[in-house]
Short mmCIF file of C-alpha atoms in Angstrom, two decimals:
data_model
loop_
_atom_site.label_atom_id
_atom_site.label_comp_id
_atom_site.label_asym_id
_atom_site.label_seq_id
_atom_site.Cartn_x
_atom_site.Cartn_y
_atom_site.Cartn_z
CA MET F 17 6.25 -58.39 -23.86
CA SER F 18 9.69 -56.84 -24.67
CA PRO F 19 11.51 -55.37 -21.79
CA ALA F 20 11.27 -51.68 -23.39
CA SER F 21 7.32 -52.16 -23.53
CA ARG F 22 7.32 -53.18 -19.66
CA SER F 23 9.66 -50.20 -18.78
CA GLU F 24 7.46 -47.75 -20.65
CA MET F 25 4.30 -49.10 -19.15
CA SER F 26 6.10 -48.89 -15.67
CA SER F 27 7.12 -45.47 -16.09
CA SER F 28 3.30 -44.69 -17.43
CA ALA F 29 2.30 -46.05 -14.21
CA SER F 30 4.42 -44.49 -12.24
CA LYS F 31 3.47 -40.92 -13.54
CA SER F 32 -0.24 -41.78 -12.97
CA SER F 33 0.27 -42.99 -9.57
CA LYS F 34 1.89 -39.47 -8.87
CA PRO F 35 -0.50 -37.58 -6.38
CA PRO F 36 -2.13 -34.46 -7.81
CA VAL F 37 -0.72 -30.99 -6.88
CA ASP F 38 -2.95 -29.33 -4.22
CA ARG F 39 -3.00 -26.12 -5.69
CA SER F 40 -4.49 -24.47 -2.26
CA GLN F 41 -1.11 -25.13 -0.58
CA LEU F 42 1.05 -23.75 -3.04
CA TYR F 43 1.26 -20.38 -1.52
CA LYS F 44 3.80 -21.93 0.93
CA LEU F 45 6.43 -22.75 -1.64
CA PRO F 46 8.89 -20.44 -3.02
CA ILE F 47 7.51 -19.03 -6.47
CA PRO F 48 10.63 -21.01 -8.31
CA GLN F 49 9.82 -24.41 -6.64
CA ARG F 50 6.02 -24.07 -7.75
CA PRO F 51 4.93 -26.18 -10.94
CA PRO F 52 4.72 -24.04 -13.86
CA HIS F 53 1.02 -23.03 -14.12
CA THR F 54 -0.52 -19.71 -15.76
CA ARG F 55 -4.40 -19.74 -15.53
CA TRP F 56 -4.37 -18.06 -18.96
CA LEU F 57 -8.44 -17.12 -19.05
CA PRO F 58 -8.49 -15.75 -15.46
CA ALA F 59 -5.28 -14.06 -16.27
CA LEU F 60 -6.37 -12.81 -19.82
CA ALA F 61 -9.64 -11.38 -17.55
CA PHE F 62 -7.79 -9.76 -15.16
CA ALA F 63 -5.54 -7.98 -17.63
CA THR F 64 -8.40 -6.87 -19.39
CA ILE F 65 -10.41 -5.40 -16.65
CA TYR F 66 -7.47 -3.91 -14.64
CA ASN F 67 -6.30 -2.32 -17.75
CA PHE F 68 -9.34 -1.17 -18.91
CA GLY F 69 -10.11 0.27 -15.61
CA CYS F 70 -6.62 2.20 -15.31
CA CYS F 71 -7.47 3.81 -18.87
CA VAL F 72 -11.01 4.85 -17.88
CA ILE F 73 -9.56 6.36 -14.68
CA VAL F 74 -6.91 8.36 -16.58
CA ALA F 75 -9.53 9.39 -19.23
CA THR F 76 -11.71 10.82 -16.65
CA GLN F 77 -8.84 12.56 -15.18
CA LEU F 78 -7.95 14.15 -18.67
CA LEU F 79 -11.84 15.14 -19.67
CA ILE F 80 -11.52 17.21 -16.48
CA TRP F 81 -8.12 19.02 -16.99
CA PRO F 82 -9.70 21.87 -18.65
CA LEU F 83 -11.14 22.91 -14.98
CA ARG F 84 -7.70 22.87 -13.12
CA PRO F 85 -6.16 26.50 -14.42
CA PHE F 86 -9.56 28.30 -13.01
CA ASP F 87 -10.03 29.50 -9.69
CA ALA F 88 -13.95 28.96 -9.88
CA THR F 89 -13.64 25.45 -10.96
CA ARG F 90 -10.33 24.29 -9.03
CA LYS F 91 -12.61 22.86 -6.22
CA ALA F 92 -14.42 20.85 -8.61
CA TYR F 93 -11.35 19.55 -10.15
CA ASP F 94 -9.71 18.71 -6.94
CA ASP F 95 -12.92 16.82 -5.69
CA ILE F 96 -13.05 14.69 -8.95
CA ILE F 97 -9.24 13.83 -8.79
CA ASN F 98 -9.88 12.55 -5.53
CA TRP F 99 -13.11 10.75 -6.44
CA THR F 100 -10.81 8.93 -9.00
CA LYS F 101 -7.97 8.38 -6.50
CA GLY F 102 -10.78 6.55 -4.74
CA SER F 103 -11.75 4.68 -7.90
CA PHE F 104 -8.36 3.08 -8.40
CA ALA F 105 -8.45 1.59 -4.85
CA LEU F 106 -11.91 0.02 -5.64
CA LEU F 107 -10.41 -1.18 -8.99
CA CYS F 108 -7.88 -2.71 -6.78
CA MET F 109 -10.38 -4.17 -4.48
CA CYS F 110 -12.62 -5.59 -7.13
CA VAL F 111 -9.46 -7.49 -8.89
CA ILE F 112 -8.56 -9.01 -6.02
CA GLN F 113 -11.89 -10.06 -5.10
CA TRP F 114 -12.30 -11.57 -8.34
CA PHE F 115 -9.39 -12.73 -8.98
CA ALA F 116 -7.08 -13.51 -6.12
CA PRO F 117 -9.50 -13.13 -2.83
CA VAL F 118 -7.64 -12.56 0.63
CA GLN F 119 -8.78 -12.28 4.10
CA VAL F 120 -7.37 -9.48 6.36
CA VAL F 121 -6.70 -10.55 9.87
CA LEU F 122 -6.28 -7.31 11.97
CA THR F 123 -4.74 -7.46 15.73
CA ALA F 124 -4.31 -4.39 17.64
CA ASP F 125 -1.57 -3.03 19.98
CA GLU F 126 -2.46 -3.03 24.02
CA GLY F 127 -3.74 0.47 23.60
CA ILE F 128 -6.52 0.25 20.92
CA ASP F 129 -9.86 -1.04 21.79
CA LEU F 130 -10.67 -2.78 18.50
CA ASP F 131 -14.44 -2.90 19.40
CA GLU F 132 -14.51 0.94 19.33
CA LEU F 133 -12.77 0.95 15.81
CA VAL F 134 -15.14 -1.51 14.20
CA VAL F 135 -18.41 -1.02 12.96
CA ARG F 136 -20.29 -3.90 11.36
CA ASN F 137 -23.68 -4.27 9.76
CA ALA F 138 -26.65 -6.20 11.18
CA GLN F 139 -25.16 -9.19 9.06
CA GLY F 140 -22.21 -9.08 11.13
CA GLU F 141 -19.82 -7.63 8.07
CA LEU F 142 -17.26 -5.18 8.65
CA VAL F 143 -18.43 -1.72 7.13
CA GLU F 144 -16.04 0.96 9.06
CA LEU F 145 -12.99 1.14 10.47
CA LYS F 146 -12.91 4.09 12.76
CA LEU F 147 -9.06 5.26 12.28
CA PRO F 148 -7.81 8.99 12.77
CA GLN F 149 -8.93 11.24 10.05
CA LYS F 150 -5.60 12.72 9.60
CA PHE F 151 -2.55 10.38 9.70
CA ILE F 152 0.85 8.94 8.56
CA CYS F 153 0.68 5.59 7.63
CA LEU F 154 3.78 3.55 8.44
CA ALA F 155 4.20 -0.33 7.49
CA ASN F 156 7.33 -2.52 7.20
CA HIS F 157 7.86 -3.52 3.04
CA GLN F 158 8.01 -6.95 2.22
CA CYS F 159 6.51 -7.25 -1.30
CA TYR F 160 5.16 -4.77 -4.06
CA LEU F 161 1.50 -6.02 -3.04
CA ASP F 162 2.00 -3.92 0.21
CA TRP F 163 0.61 -0.81 -1.19
CA MET F 164 -2.21 -2.24 -2.86
CA TYR F 165 -3.54 -4.24 0.30
CA LEU F 166 -3.17 -1.25 2.40
CA TRP F 167 -4.96 1.15 0.23
CA CYS F 168 -8.03 -1.16 0.07
CA VAL F 169 -7.77 -1.31 3.67
CA LEU F 170 -8.19 2.20 3.83
CA VAL F 171 -11.52 2.02 1.98
CA PHE F 172 -12.95 1.12 5.08
CA ALA F 173 -11.70 3.96 6.97
CA HIS F 174 -13.06 6.21 4.06
CA ALA F 175 -9.73 7.42 3.62
CA HIS F 176 -8.89 6.09 -0.01
CA GLN F 177 -9.73 9.06 -1.69
CA HIS F 178 -7.24 11.16 0.24
CA LEU F 179 -3.91 8.86 0.25
CA TYR F 180 -0.50 10.37 -0.36
CA ILE F 181 2.24 7.92 -1.11
CA ILE F 182 6.04 9.09 -1.52
CA LEU F 183 7.84 6.93 -4.21
CA MET F 184 10.62 7.21 -6.82
CA ASP F 185 10.58 9.83 -9.35
CA ARG F 186 10.94 7.03 -12.32
CA PHE F 187 7.56 5.74 -11.43
CA LYS F 188 5.60 8.74 -12.68
CA TRP F 189 6.74 7.76 -16.25
CA ILE F 190 5.11 4.57 -16.30
CA PRO F 191 2.49 4.61 -19.33
CA ILE F 192 -1.09 5.17 -17.94
CA VAL F 193 -0.49 4.48 -14.53
CA GLY F 194 2.33 6.64 -13.86
CA TRP F 195 0.02 9.58 -15.59
CA GLY F 196 -2.58 8.63 -12.89
CA MET F 197 -0.27 8.83 -9.83
CA GLN F 198 0.81 12.46 -11.25
CA PHE F 199 -2.88 13.49 -11.45
CA TYR F 200 -3.06 11.76 -7.61
CA ARG F 201 -0.60 14.34 -6.93
CA PHE F 202 1.58 11.73 -5.25
CA LEU F 203 4.95 12.81 -4.15
CA PHE F 204 7.96 11.85 -6.58
CA ILE F 205 11.44 12.16 -5.01
CA ARG F 206 15.14 11.47 -6.45
CA ARG F 207 17.10 10.28 -3.35
CA SER F 208 18.78 13.58 -3.43
CA TRP F 209 17.94 14.95 0.02
CA THR F 210 19.45 18.36 -0.63
CA ALA F 211 16.31 18.71 -3.51
CA ASP F 212 13.80 16.29 -2.30
CA ARG F 213 13.57 18.15 1.12
CA VAL F 214 12.51 21.76 -0.69
CA TYR F 215 10.02 20.00 -2.94
CA LEU F 216 8.91 17.75 0.07
CA GLY F 217 8.35 20.86 2.11
CA ARG F 218 6.23 22.87 -0.29
CA LYS F 219 4.09 19.92 -1.30
CA LEU F 220 3.14 18.79 2.40
CA LEU F 221 2.51 22.32 3.36
CA GLU F 222 0.16 22.77 0.52
CA PHE F 223 -1.65 19.10 1.39
CA GLY F 224 -2.01 19.67 4.94
CA ARG F 225 -3.13 23.00 4.80
CA TYR F 226 -5.81 21.68 2.16
CA ALA F 227 -6.83 19.12 4.38
CA ILE F 228 -7.77 21.52 7.09
CA LYS F 229 -9.04 24.06 4.99
CA ALA F 230 -11.33 21.34 3.13
CA ALA F 231 -11.97 19.49 6.35
CA GLU F 232 -11.04 16.33 4.49
CA PRO F 233 -9.13 13.10 5.69
CA PHE F 234 -5.48 12.84 4.79
CA VAL F 235 -3.02 9.92 4.66
CA LEU F 236 0.59 9.95 3.96
CA MET F 237 1.94 6.33 3.10
CA ILE F 238 5.37 5.96 4.10
CA TYR F 239 7.85 3.15 4.35
CA PRO F 240 10.99 3.80 6.52
CA GLU F 241 13.06 0.64 5.36
CA GLY F 242 12.95 2.22 1.86
CA THR F 243 12.72 -0.85 -0.13
CA LEU F 244 11.84 -4.44 -0.23
CA VAL F 245 13.47 -7.16 2.27
CA SER F 246 15.89 -9.32 0.10
CA ASP F 247 19.09 -10.80 0.28
CA SER F 248 20.71 -7.69 -1.50
CA THR F 249 18.96 -5.28 0.95
CA ARG F 250 19.66 -7.57 4.09
CA ALA F 251 23.54 -7.17 3.20
CA LEU F 252 23.12 -3.28 3.01
CA SER F 253 21.18 -3.14 6.44
CA ARG F 254 23.88 -5.56 7.85
CA LYS F 255 26.46 -3.34 6.58
CA TYR F 256 24.85 -0.13 7.94
CA SER F 257 24.54 -1.80 11.26
CA GLU F 258 27.94 -2.60 11.33
CA LYS F 259 29.04 1.19 10.50
CA MET F 260 26.66 2.76 12.98
CA ASP F 261 27.55 -0.20 15.78
CA ILE F 262 24.11 -1.40 16.19
CA PRO F 263 22.42 -4.66 16.10
CA ASP F 264 20.94 -5.55 12.85
CA MET F 265 17.18 -6.51 12.54
CA LYS F 266 16.31 -10.20 11.72
CA ASN F 267 13.12 -10.10 9.49
CA MET F 268 13.36 -6.62 8.34
CA LEU F 269 15.66 -3.61 7.38
CA LEU F 270 17.05 -1.15 9.78
CA PRO F 271 14.81 1.99 9.26
CA ARG F 272 15.73 5.63 8.24
CA SER F 273 14.14 8.19 10.34
CA THR F 274 15.53 11.21 8.01
CA GLY F 275 12.21 11.46 5.81
CA LEU F 276 9.58 10.50 8.43
CA LEU F 277 11.04 13.05 10.86
CA PHE F 278 10.81 15.65 8.33
CA CYS F 279 7.52 14.68 7.29
CA LEU F 280 6.00 14.84 10.86
CA ARG F 281 7.67 18.19 11.64
CA THR F 282 6.66 19.83 8.41
CA LEU F 283 2.82 18.95 9.04
CA SER F 284 2.38 18.95 12.88
CA PRO F 285 2.43 22.46 12.69
CA SER F 286 -0.49 22.62 10.08
CA ILE F 287 -2.42 19.74 11.45
CA PRO F 288 -2.69 19.55 14.97
CA ASN F 289 -4.40 16.24 15.48
CA LEU F 290 -2.17 14.43 13.20
CA ALA F 291 -1.55 10.43 14.28
CA VAL F 292 0.54 8.28 13.31
CA VAL F 293 -0.81 4.76 12.27
CA ASP F 294 1.64 1.72 11.88
CA PHE F 295 1.20 -1.64 10.55
CA THR F 296 3.20 -4.72 11.00
CA ILE F 297 2.38 -7.23 8.03
CA GLY F 298 2.43 -10.86 7.93
CA TYR F 299 1.96 -12.85 4.66
CA ALA F 300 0.71 -16.29 5.26
CA GLY F 301 3.07 -18.77 4.06
CA ILE F 302 6.22 -17.00 4.05
CA PRO F 303 8.85 -18.66 6.77
CA ALA F 304 11.22 -17.29 9.08
CA GLY F 305 14.20 -16.13 6.99
CA GLY F 306 11.86 -15.96 3.75
CA TYR F 307 11.45 -12.75 1.93
CA GLY F 308 8.09 -11.61 0.81
CA GLN F 309 9.00 -11.24 -3.35
CA ASP F 310 9.92 -14.82 -3.25
CA PHE F 311 6.37 -15.81 -2.67
CA TYR F 312 4.10 -13.16 -3.61
CA THR F 313 4.44 -10.88 -7.09
CA LEU F 314 2.03 -8.98 -9.10
CA ARG F 315 2.60 -12.05 -11.41
CA SER F 316 2.32 -14.67 -9.33
CA VAL F 317 -0.99 -13.57 -7.63
CA PHE F 318 -3.01 -12.48 -10.51
CA PHE F 319 -1.96 -14.37 -13.39
CA ASN F 320 -1.03 -17.88 -11.57
CA GLY F 321 -3.74 -17.25 -9.01
CA ILE F 322 -1.79 -18.07 -6.15
CA SER F 323 -2.60 -15.14 -3.54
CA PRO F 324 -1.82 -15.04 0.28
CA PRO F 325 -5.04 -16.69 2.04
CA THR F 326 -4.82 -14.43 5.07
CA LEU F 327 -2.78 -11.14 5.34
CA HIS F 328 -2.22 -10.32 8.87
CA LEU F 329 -2.00 -6.64 10.06
CA HIS F 330 -1.02 -5.37 13.73
CA MET F 331 -1.93 -2.21 14.35
CA ARG F 332 -0.64 0.45 16.76
CA ILE F 333 -1.49 4.36 16.82
CA TRP F 334 0.18 7.72 18.31
CA GLN F 335 -0.68 11.24 18.35
CA ALA F 336 2.09 12.97 16.56
CA LYS F 337 2.48 15.62 19.23
CA ASP F 338 3.37 12.79 21.70
CA LEU F 339 6.32 11.60 19.63
CA PRO F 340 10.11 12.89 20.27
CA LEU F 341 9.79 15.78 17.27
CA GLY F 342 11.96 18.35 19.18
CA GLU F 343 10.81 22.04 19.55
CA MET F 344 8.55 23.14 17.20
CA GLY F 345 7.38 26.66 17.03
CA GLU F 346 4.62 28.02 15.45
CA SER F 347 7.18 28.80 12.35
CA ALA F 348 8.90 25.46 12.16
CA THR F 349 7.80 24.25 8.91
CA ARG F 350 10.63 22.02 7.84
CA GLY F 351 12.22 18.85 9.36
CA ALA F 352 15.79 20.01 8.58
CA GLU F 353 15.44 22.88 11.39
CA ALA F 354 15.80 20.09 13.84
CA SER F 355 18.86 19.88 15.49
CA GLN F 356 21.10 17.12 15.72
CA ALA F 357 20.09 16.06 19.34
CA GLU F 358 16.78 15.87 18.32
CA ARG F 359 17.27 13.90 15.05
CA ASP F 360 19.39 11.41 17.26
CA ALA F 361 16.35 11.19 19.80
CA PHE F 362 13.60 10.53 17.00
CA ASP F 363 15.59 8.19 15.47
CA LEU F 364 16.37 6.34 18.68
CA TRP F 365 12.63 5.90 18.99
CA LEU F 366 11.71 4.63 15.63
CA LEU F 367 14.63 1.98 15.85
CA GLU F 368 13.08 0.89 19.22
CA ARG F 369 9.71 0.58 17.37
CA TRP F 370 11.26 -1.28 14.79
CA ARG F 371 12.86 -3.66 16.90
CA GLU F 372 9.25 -4.62 18.60
CA LYS F 373 7.73 -5.10 14.92
CA ASP F 374 10.95 -7.21 14.38
CA ALA F 375 10.10 -9.37 17.55
CA TRP F 376 6.51 -9.44 16.50
CA MET F 377 7.63 -11.20 13.37
CA ASP F 378 9.50 -13.77 15.11
CA GLY F 379 6.41 -14.66 16.81
CA PHE F 380 4.19 -14.31 13.47
CA TYR F 381 6.68 -16.91 11.97
CA LYS F 382 6.60 -19.15 14.77
CA ASP F 383 2.64 -19.26 15.40
CA GLY F 384 1.32 -18.11 12.19
CA GLU F 385 -0.41 -15.00 13.54
CA PHE F 386 0.54 -12.14 15.75
CA GLN F 387 -0.37 -12.97 19.32
CA THR F 388 -2.43 -10.42 21.01
CA ASN F 389 -5.16 -10.71 24.12
CA LYS F 390 -6.99 -7.82 22.61
CA GLY F 391 -8.93 -10.25 20.02
CA ARG F 392 -8.55 -9.92 16.32
CA VAL F 393 -10.90 -8.81 13.51
CA THR F 394 -11.25 -10.64 10.08
CA PHE F 395 -12.75 -9.50 6.95
CA PRO F 396 -12.05 -9.74 3.23
CA LEU F 397 -10.95 -7.19 0.76
CA GLN F 398 -14.19 -6.85 -1.32
CA VAL F 399 -16.56 -4.46 -2.54
CA SER F 400 -19.55 -3.79 -0.84
CA GLY F 401 -21.82 -3.42 -3.75
CA VAL F 402 -22.54 -2.38 -7.41
CA ALA F 403 -21.91 1.38 -6.51
CA GLN F 404 -18.71 0.42 -5.72
CA VAL F 405 -17.87 -1.34 -8.60
CA GLY F 406 -19.35 1.49 -11.15
CA GLN F 407 -17.11 3.77 -9.44
CA ALA F 408 -14.16 1.74 -9.73
CA PHE F 409 -14.90 2.13 -13.81
CA CYS F 410 -15.94 6.02 -13.31
CA TRP F 411 -19.54 4.88 -14.50
CA PHE F 412 -17.78 4.43 -18.03
CA VAL F 413 -18.18 8.27 -18.40
CA PRO F 414 -15.27 8.76 -20.84
CA VAL F 415 -16.73 5.76 -22.97
CA ILE F 416 -19.95 7.59 -22.77
CA VAL F 417 -18.56 10.63 -24.04
CA ALA F 418 -16.25 9.05 -26.47
CA TRP F 419 -19.35 7.48 -27.66
CA LEU F 420 -21.55 10.69 -28.19
CA VAL F 421 -18.73 12.63 -29.66
CA TYR F 422 -18.50 9.76 -32.40
CA ARG F 423 -22.00 9.78 -32.95
CA THR F 424 -22.34 13.46 -33.08
CA PHE F 425 -19.43 13.92 -35.94
CA TRP F 426 -19.06 10.59 -37.56
#
């Protein structure tokens, strides 16, 4: 046998003896270090189901658009729009369950009794989270999946149909999805506070008064960090800390309080029982100093099939009236009315809360979970039955209408 042949056989044997990749552990590796692998059939199925669901939801919204201008039908229009908002949350829950399963591990702060918040059925499955009916939802921002997971968690609080999100104006122009967000009455800002505060004040007052009048839940989701944690944003946070002469964070960005204070001062007079629910989010597999977007993206989770096996949420709850919002008479409707001293006091409060979250993340990276003596609740993100699957696709009403129109006229 020639030396070349022996070399080829040796190389072949070496390759065959290489241990197989354990896909169950790939979530611990940053995306660039993972072996290239796209599950083409599941990826195609996900893209088909998700995009079809989005199209059906937007088509449903377009079908009921003629109801909007008339006072007699406006309540019906608003109710159906909220129903389609819930449909999108359930669509997200379906694709997570079918293509990227994840277990939520919920822990709580010292002042919260999880046994009182959690309702289970006879089989021991979680069926309800008794969160406040009207609250502002805060969270640290690690990756673009944060909003999807939190929206799905709100399904268990029966608040997924009444969620409002503040996001950048450019997102409303995304085809199909952006149109749906406009129907959902999400709040689009341009990062020009002079213009944004007028728009936000008007819309928040409208939503708050409507929620009280209709006796419906109300949830406003805000990320005080403003953007994802990454090398570039950490550098900006560090620069800001030096400018303000305050210590920087280790695991997250310094929070900005202007928008949150504005929202609280605007909504509190309209919603007397307004609460603030804060989630500290930790993803399995991300090490200390790592960035969420380096491990989990929409593509890596749903196309490559590498999802976080566990999503850890540590929860705190406050009543808005107990926070340092400053003096607010009944006519106070805009956060801009806060004095500099009042803004400084709230900024200090939020900074202290964020430092507590930063310390919890230190413990999370060390132990792989949030340490608490209040116990923990674990549950999968999944729909509860056929009815929720049907609503995720709006019971195919636009498809049925299109078919009837086709049969009638063609």
